[in-house]
Coordinates of C-alpha atoms in Angstrom, one line a residue:
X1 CA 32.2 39.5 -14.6
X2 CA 33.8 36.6 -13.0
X3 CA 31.1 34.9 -9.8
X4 CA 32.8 33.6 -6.6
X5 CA 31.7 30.4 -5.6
X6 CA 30.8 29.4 -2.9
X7 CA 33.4 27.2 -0.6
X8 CA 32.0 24.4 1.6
X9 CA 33.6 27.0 4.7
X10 CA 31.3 29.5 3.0
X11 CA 28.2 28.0 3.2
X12 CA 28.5 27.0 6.8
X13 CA 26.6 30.4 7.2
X14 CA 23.9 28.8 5.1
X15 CA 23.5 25.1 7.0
X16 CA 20.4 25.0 8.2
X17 CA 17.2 22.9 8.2
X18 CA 15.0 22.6 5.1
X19 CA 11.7 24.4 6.1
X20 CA 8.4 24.0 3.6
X21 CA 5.1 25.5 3.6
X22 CA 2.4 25.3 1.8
X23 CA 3.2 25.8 -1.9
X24 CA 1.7 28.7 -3.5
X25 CA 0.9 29.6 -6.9
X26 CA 3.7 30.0 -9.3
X27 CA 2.0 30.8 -12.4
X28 CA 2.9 33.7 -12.5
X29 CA 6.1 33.7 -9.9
X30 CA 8.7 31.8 -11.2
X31 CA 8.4 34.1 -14.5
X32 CA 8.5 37.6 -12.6
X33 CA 11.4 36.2 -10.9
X34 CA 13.1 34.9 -13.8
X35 CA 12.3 38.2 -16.1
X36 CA 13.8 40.3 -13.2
X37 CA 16.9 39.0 -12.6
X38 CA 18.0 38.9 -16.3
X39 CA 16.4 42.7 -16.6
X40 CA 18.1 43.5 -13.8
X41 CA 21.2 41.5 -14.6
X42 CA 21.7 39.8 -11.2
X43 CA 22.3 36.5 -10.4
X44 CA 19.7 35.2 -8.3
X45 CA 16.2 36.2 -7.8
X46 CA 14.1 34.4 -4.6
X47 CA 10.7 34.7 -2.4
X48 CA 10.9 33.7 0.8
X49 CA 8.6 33.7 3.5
X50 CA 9.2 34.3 7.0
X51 CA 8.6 31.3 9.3
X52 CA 9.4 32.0 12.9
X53 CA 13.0 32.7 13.3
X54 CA 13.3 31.5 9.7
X55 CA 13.9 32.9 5.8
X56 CA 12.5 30.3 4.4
X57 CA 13.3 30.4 0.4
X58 CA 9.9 29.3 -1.6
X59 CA 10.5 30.3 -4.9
X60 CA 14.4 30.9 -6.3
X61 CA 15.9 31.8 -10.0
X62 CA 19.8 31.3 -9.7
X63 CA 20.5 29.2 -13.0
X64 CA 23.9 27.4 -12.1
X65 CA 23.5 28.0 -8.3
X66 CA 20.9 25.1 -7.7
X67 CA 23.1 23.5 -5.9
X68 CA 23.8 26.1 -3.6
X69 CA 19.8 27.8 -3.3
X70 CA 16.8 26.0 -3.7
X71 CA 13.5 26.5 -2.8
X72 CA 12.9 25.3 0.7
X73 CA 15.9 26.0 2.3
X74 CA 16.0 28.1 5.0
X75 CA 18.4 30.7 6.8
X76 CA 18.1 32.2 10.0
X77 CA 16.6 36.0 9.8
X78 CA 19.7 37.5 12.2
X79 CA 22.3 36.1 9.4
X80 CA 20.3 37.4 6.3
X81 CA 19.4 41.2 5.4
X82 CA 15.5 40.6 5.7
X83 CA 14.9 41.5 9.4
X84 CA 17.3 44.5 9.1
X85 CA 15.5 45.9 5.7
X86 CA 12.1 45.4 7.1
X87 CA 13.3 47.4 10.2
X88 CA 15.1 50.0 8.2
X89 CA 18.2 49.3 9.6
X90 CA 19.6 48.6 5.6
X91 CA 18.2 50.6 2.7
X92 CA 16.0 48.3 0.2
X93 CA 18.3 49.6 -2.7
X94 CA 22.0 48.8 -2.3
X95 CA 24.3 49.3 -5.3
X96 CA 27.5 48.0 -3.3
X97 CA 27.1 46.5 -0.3
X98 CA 30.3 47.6 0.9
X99 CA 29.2 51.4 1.5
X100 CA 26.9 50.2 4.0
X101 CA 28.3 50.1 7.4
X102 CA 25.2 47.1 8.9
X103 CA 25.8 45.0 5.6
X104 CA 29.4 45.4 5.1
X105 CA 29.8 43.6 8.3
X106 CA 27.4 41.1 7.6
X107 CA 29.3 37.5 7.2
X108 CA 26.9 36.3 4.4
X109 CA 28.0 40.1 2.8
X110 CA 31.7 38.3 2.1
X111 CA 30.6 34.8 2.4
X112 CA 28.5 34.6 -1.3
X113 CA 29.6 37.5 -1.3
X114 CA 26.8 40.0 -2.5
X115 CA 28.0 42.6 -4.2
X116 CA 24.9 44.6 -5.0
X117 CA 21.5 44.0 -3.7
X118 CA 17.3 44.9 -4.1
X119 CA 14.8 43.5 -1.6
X120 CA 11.4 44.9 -0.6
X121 CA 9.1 43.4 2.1
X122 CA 6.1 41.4 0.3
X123 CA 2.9 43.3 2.0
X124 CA -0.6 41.1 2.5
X125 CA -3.7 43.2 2.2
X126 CA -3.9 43.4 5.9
X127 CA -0.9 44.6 6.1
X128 CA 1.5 41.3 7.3
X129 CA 5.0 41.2 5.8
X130 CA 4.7 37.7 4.2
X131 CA 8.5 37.7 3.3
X132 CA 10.6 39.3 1.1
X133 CA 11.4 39.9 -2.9
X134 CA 14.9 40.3 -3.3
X135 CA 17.7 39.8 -5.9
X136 CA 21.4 40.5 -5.5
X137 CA 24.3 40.1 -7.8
X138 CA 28.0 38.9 -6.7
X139 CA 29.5 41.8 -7.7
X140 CA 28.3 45.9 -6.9
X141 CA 26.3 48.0 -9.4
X142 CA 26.4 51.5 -9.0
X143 CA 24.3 52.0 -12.0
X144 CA 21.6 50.2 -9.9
X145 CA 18.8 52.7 -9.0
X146 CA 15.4 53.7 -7.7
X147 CA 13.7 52.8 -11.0
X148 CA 15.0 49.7 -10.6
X149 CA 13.7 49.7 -7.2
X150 CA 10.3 51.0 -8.1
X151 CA 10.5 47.8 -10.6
X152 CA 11.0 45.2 -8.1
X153 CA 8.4 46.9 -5.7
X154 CA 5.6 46.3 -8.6
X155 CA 6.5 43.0 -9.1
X156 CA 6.5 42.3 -5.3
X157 CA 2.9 44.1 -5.3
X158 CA 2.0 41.5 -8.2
X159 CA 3.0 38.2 -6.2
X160 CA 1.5 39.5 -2.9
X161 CA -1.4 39.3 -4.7
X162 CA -0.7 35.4 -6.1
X163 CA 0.7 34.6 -2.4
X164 CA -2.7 35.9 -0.6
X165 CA -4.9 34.1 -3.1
X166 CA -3.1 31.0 -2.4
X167 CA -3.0 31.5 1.7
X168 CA -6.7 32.2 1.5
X169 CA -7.0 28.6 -0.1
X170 CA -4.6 26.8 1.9
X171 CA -6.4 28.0 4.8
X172 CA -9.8 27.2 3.4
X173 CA -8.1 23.5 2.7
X174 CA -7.2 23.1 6.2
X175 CA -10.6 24.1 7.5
X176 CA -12.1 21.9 5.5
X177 CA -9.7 19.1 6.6
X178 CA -10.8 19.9 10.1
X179 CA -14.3 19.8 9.3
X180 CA -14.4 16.3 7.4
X181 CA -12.2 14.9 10.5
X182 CA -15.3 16.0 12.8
X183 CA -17.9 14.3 10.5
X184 CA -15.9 11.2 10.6
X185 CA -14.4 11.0 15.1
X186 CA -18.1 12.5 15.7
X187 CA -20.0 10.3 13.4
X188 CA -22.1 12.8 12.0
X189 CA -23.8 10.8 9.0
X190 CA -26.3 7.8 8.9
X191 CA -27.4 5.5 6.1
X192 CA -30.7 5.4 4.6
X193 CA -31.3 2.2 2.3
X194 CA -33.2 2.6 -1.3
X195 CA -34.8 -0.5 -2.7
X196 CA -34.3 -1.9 -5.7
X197 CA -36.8 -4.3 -7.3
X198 CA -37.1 -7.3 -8.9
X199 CA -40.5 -6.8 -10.7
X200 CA -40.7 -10.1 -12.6
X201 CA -40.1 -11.8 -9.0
X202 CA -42.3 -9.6 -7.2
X203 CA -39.8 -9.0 -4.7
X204 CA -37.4 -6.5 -3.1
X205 CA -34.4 -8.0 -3.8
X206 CA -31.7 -5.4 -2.3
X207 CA -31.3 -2.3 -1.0
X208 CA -28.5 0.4 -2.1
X209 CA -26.6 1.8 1.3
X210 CA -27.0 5.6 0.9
X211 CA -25.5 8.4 3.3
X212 CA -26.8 11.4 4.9
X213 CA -25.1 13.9 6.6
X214 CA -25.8 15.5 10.1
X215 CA -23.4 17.9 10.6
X216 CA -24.0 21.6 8.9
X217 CA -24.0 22.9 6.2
X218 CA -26.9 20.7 5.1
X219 CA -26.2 20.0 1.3
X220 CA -25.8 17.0 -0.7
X221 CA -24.1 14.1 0.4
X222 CA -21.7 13.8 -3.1
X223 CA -20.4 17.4 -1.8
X224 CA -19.0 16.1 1.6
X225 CA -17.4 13.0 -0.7
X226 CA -15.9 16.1 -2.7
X227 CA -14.9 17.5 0.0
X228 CA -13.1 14.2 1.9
X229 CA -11.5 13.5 -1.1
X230 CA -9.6 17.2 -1.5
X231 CA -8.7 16.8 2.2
X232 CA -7.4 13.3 1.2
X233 CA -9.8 11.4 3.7
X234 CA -12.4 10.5 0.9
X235 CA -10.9 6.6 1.5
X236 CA -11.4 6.9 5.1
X237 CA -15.1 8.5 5.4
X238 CA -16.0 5.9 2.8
X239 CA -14.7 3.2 4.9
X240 CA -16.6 4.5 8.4
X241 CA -19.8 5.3 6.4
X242 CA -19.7 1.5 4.5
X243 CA -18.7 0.3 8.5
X244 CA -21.9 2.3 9.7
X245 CA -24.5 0.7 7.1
X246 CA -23.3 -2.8 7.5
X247 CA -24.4 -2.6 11.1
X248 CA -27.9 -2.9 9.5
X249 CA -27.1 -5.7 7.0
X250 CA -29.0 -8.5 9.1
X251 CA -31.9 -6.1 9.9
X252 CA -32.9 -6.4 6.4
X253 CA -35.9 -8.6 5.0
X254 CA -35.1 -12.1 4.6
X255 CA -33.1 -12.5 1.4
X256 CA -32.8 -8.8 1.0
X257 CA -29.0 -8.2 -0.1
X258 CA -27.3 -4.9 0.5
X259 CA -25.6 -2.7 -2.0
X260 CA -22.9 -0.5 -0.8
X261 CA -20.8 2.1 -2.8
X262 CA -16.7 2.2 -2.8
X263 CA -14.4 4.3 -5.3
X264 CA -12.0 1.7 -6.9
X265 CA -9.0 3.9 -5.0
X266 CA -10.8 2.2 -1.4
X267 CA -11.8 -0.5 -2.8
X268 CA -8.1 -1.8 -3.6
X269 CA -6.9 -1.3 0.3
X270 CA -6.4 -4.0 2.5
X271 CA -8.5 -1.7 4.8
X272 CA -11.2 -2.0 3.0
X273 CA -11.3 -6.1 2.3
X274 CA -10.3 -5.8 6.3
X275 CA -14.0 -4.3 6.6
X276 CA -15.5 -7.7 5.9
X277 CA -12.6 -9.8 7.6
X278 CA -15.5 -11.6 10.7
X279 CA -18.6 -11.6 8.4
X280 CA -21.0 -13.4 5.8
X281 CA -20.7 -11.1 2.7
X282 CA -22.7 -13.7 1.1
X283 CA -25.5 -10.6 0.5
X284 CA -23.5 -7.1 0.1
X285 CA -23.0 -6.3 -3.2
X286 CA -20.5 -3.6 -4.0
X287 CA -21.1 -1.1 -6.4
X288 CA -18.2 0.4 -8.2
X289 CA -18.5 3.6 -9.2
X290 CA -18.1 3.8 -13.4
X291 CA -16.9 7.6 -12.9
X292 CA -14.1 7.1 -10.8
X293 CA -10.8 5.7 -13.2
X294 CA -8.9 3.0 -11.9
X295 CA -5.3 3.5 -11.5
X296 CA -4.7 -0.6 -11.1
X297 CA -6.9 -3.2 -12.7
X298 CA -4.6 -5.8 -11.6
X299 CA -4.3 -5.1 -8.0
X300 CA -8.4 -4.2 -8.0
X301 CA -9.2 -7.2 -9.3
X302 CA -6.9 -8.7 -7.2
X303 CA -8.6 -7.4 -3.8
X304 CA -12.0 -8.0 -5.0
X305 CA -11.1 -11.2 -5.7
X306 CA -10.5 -12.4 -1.8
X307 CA -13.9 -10.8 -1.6
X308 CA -16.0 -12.5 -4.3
X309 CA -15.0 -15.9 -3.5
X310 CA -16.4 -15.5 -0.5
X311 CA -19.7 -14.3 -2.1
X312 CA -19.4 -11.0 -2.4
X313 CA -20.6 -9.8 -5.8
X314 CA -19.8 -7.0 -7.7
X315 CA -22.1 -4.2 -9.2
X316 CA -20.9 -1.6 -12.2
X317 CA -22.4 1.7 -11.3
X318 CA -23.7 4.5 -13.7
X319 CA -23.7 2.4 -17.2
X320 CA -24.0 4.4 -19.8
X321 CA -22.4 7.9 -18.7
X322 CA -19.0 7.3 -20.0
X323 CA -16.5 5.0 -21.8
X324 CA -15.2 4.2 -18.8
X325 CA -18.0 1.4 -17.8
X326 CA -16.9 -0.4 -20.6
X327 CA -13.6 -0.8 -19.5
X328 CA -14.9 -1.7 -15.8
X329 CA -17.1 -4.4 -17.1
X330 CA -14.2 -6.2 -19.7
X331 CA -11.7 -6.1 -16.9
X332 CA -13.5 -6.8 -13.4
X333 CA -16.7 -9.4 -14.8
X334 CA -19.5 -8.0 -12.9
X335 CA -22.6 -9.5 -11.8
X336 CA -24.4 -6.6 -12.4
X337 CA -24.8 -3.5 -14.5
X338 CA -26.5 -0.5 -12.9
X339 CA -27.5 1.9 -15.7
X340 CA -27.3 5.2 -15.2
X341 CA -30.2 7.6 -14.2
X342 CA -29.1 9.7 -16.7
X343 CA -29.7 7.2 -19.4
X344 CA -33.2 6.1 -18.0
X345 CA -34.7 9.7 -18.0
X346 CA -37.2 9.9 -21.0
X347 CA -36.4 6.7 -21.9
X348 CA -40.3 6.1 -23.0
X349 CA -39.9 9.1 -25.8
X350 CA -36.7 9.1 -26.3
X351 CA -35.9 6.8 -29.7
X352 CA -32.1 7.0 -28.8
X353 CA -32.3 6.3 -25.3
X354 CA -34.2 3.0 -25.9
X355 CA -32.0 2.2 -28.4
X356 CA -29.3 2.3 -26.1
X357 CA -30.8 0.6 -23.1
X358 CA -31.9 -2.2 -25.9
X359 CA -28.1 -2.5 -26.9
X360 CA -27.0 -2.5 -23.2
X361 CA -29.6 -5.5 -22.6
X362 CA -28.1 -7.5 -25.6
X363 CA -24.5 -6.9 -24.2
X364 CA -25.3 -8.0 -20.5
X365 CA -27.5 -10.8 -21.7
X366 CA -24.6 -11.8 -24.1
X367 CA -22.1 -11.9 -20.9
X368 CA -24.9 -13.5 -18.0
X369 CA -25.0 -9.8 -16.0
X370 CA -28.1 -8.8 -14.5
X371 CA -29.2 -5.2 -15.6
X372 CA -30.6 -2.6 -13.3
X373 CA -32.4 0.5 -14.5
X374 CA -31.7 3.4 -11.2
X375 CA -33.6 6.0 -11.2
X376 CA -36.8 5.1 -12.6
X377 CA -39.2 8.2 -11.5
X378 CA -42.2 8.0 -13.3
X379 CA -45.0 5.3 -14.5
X380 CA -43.9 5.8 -18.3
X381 CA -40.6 5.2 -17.8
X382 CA -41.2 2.1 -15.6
X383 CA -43.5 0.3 -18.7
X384 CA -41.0 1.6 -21.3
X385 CA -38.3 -0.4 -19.9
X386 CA -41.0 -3.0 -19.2
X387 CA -41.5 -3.7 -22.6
X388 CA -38.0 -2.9 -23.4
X389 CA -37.2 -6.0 -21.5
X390 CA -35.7 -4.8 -17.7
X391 CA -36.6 -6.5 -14.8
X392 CA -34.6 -5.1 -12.1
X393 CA -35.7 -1.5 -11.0
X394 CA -34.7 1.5 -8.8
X395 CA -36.0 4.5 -8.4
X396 CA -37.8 7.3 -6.5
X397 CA -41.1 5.8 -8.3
X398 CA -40.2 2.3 -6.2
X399 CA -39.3 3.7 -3.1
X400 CA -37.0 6.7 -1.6
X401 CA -33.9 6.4 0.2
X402 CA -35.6 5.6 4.3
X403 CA -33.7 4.5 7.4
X404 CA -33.9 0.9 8.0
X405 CA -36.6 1.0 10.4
X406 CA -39.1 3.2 7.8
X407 CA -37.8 0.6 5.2
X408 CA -39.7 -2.3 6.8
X409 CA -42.3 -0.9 7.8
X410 CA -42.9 0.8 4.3
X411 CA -46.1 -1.1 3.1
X412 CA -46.8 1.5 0.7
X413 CA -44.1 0.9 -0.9
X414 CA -44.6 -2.7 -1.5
X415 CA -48.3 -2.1 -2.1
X416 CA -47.3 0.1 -4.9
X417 CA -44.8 -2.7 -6.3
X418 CA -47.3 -5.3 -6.3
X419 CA -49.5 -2.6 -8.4
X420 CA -46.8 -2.3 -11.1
X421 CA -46.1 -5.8 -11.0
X422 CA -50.1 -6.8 -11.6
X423 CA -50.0 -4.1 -14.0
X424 CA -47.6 -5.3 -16.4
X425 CA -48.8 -9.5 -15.8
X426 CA -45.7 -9.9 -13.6
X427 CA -46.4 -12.4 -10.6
X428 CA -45.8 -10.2 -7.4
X429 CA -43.8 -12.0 -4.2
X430 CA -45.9 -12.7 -1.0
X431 CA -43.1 -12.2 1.3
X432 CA -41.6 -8.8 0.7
X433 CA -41.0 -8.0 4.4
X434 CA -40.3 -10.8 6.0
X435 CA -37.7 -9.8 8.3
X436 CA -34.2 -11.8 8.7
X437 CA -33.2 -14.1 12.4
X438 CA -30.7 -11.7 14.0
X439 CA -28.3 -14.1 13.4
X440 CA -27.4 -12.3 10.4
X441 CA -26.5 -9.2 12.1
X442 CA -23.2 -8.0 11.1

């Protein structure tokens, strides 16, 4: 059968502005609708949601008509059936619009026109109408009928189901938007500082800028990273958390450099170089995390370089966990390879793990990069990589993660350093804790 088209006159009924919620899932949507209307034989097949005063279309099958309904659009609910089938004002099974008296005198009835038409409400679990279901066809049916109806009513039941899985998430999303956005105006987090060693040197030569979080639920700080980065404020907390443990960069020992973590996403905004715009960077070192991919070496490279000449240097986190740090170290030179805990765990029985820490020595002494072994947590691993030939250490075995006022006052710590360095005939510092002239606050 021959379609009218729509005139321009026509779809003066239809002007109005583009509304767009969240997206749901249409996995399974764009399918039902698309087996439906060609079952059915009609000509378009949508989901819309109702917004306010608003039929808002989120999901449309009209192959030719694109131009005319798309998903987003959006009519107003006193020109379109929806309000008067949900009502029951209109039956949800009309064969020819014509032989009802509400929708024969509909203008959008004439206007598409619609000759014959399905629709049935889309029903949450606790009992909202979340829109409607509904196909029509340009021209009437009258072999159109309830088993057709019963049909459309399953598949509605079907995507109510995809729709309230999706709202549940979007609405989890948002709170957990709303919750990072507290951490960050309230300032609920505060770094603690882990020191690394130099055991050849005796001395604490840095310490690595970890977070903690205050606000509940207490968990893992990697988890409220996780959770910044689906709200799309990962870049943001990063940048107050590094601006929070900065504030204790001239607190440190004398000579005591501070190693702070960035994603390579962060680390390529001027916000982030803007960080370190009125201060000596001449002791932070930045790690860069080897997990996170780099979308831009050029324009990484680029921002780090404003940084390094300055005397910034560069650290290559988690070595060893994944092709990845490869590609970090050829393309951004570091001055220092971090190798990952992972990798350092059983190193003094494990044949392969030696073997691989050995190679990774050869490589960074082959390019003049320090190597760090991180997470050093027992006495055997320490001498293993000892004798393997790694000098710089981190580790729970060296010292936890402390705020910066337990940091210098942690003689223990030092004391056991000293130990390890006697131990193994390396020549401990006298100075570990000598604290820096406040001049050096940031």
């Amino acid at each position: 059968m021959m379609a009218r088209i729509w005139t321009p006159d026509d779809l003066q009924l239809f002007q109005g502005k583009t509304l767009r919620t969240e997206p749901y899932s249409r996995k399974l949507i764009r399918p039902a609708l698309r087996i439906l209307r060609a079952h059915l034989d009609m000509d378009v097949a949508y989901v819309s949601e109702i917004v306010d005063d608003q039929s808002v279309f989120q999901e449309v099958d009209a192959p030719g008509l694109e131009h005319l309904i798309k998903p987003g659009d959006a009519r107003p609910l006193d020109q379109v059936y929806c309000k008067h089938i949900i009502d029951g004002d209109i039956p949800e099974l009309m064969p020819d619009t014509a032989a009802d008296p509400i929708a024969c005198q509909m203008p959008v009835t004439s206007a598409v026109p619609i000759g014959r038409h399905l629709s049935v409400p889309i029903r949450l679990s606790d009992g909202r109408i979340y829109g409607m279901f509904c196909c029509f066809g340009f021209e009437p049916d009258t072999a159109l009928g309830v088993r057709d109806l019963a049909m459309l009513r399953a598949f509605a039941e079907l995507i109510a189901d995809v729709i309230e899985q999706e709202l549940v998430a979007n609405r989890a999303r948002q709170e957990n938007g709303e919750r990072i956005r507290g951490v960050i105006d309230k300032r609920q987090f505060a770094p603690v500082f882990q020191p690394i060693w130099n055991l050849e040197k005796g001395g604490m030569e840095s310490v690595e800028a970890l977070t903690r979080f205050s606000a509940p639920p207490m968990r893992a700080p990697d988890l409220w990273f996780q959770d910044a980065a689906e709200a799309n404020l990962d870049g943001e907390l990063e940048l107050a958390t590094i601006a929070e443990a900065l504030k204790h960069l001239g607190k440190l020992p004398s000579g005591t450099c501070m190693n702070i973590n960035v994603s390579p996403q962060t680390a390529s905004t001027p916000a982030f170089v803007e960080t370190f715009s009125s201060m000596d960077i001449s002791r932070v070192i930045l790690e860069l995390t080897e997990h996170a991919s780099v979308e831009s070496y050029d324009a990484l490279s680029e921002s780090l370089a404003a940084l390094r000449n300055r005397g910034m240097r560069l650290a290559i986190d988690d070595a060893g966990s994944g092709y990845a740090c490869l590609r970090h170290i050829l393309e951004l030179k570091p001055d220092i390879v971090k190798m990952d805990a992972d990798l350092i765990r059983d190193v003094d029985r494990d044949v392969a793990r030696q073997t691989l820490v050995m190679a990774l020595i050869s490589f960074c002494e082959g390019i003049s990069v320090r190597l760090l072994a991180e997470g050093v947590e027992t006495e055997a691993e320490l001498k293993a990589l000892c004798q393997l030939g790694v000098r710089d250490f981190q580790g729970y075995l060296l010292g936890r993660p402390v705020p910066i006022a337990d940091l210098e006052a942690s003689i223990d710590v030092a004391e056991i350093a000293s130990a390890y360095c006697r131990k193994y005939r390396i020549a401990p510092s006298t100075d570990l804790f000598a604290v820096a002239p406040a001049s050096g606050a940031a």
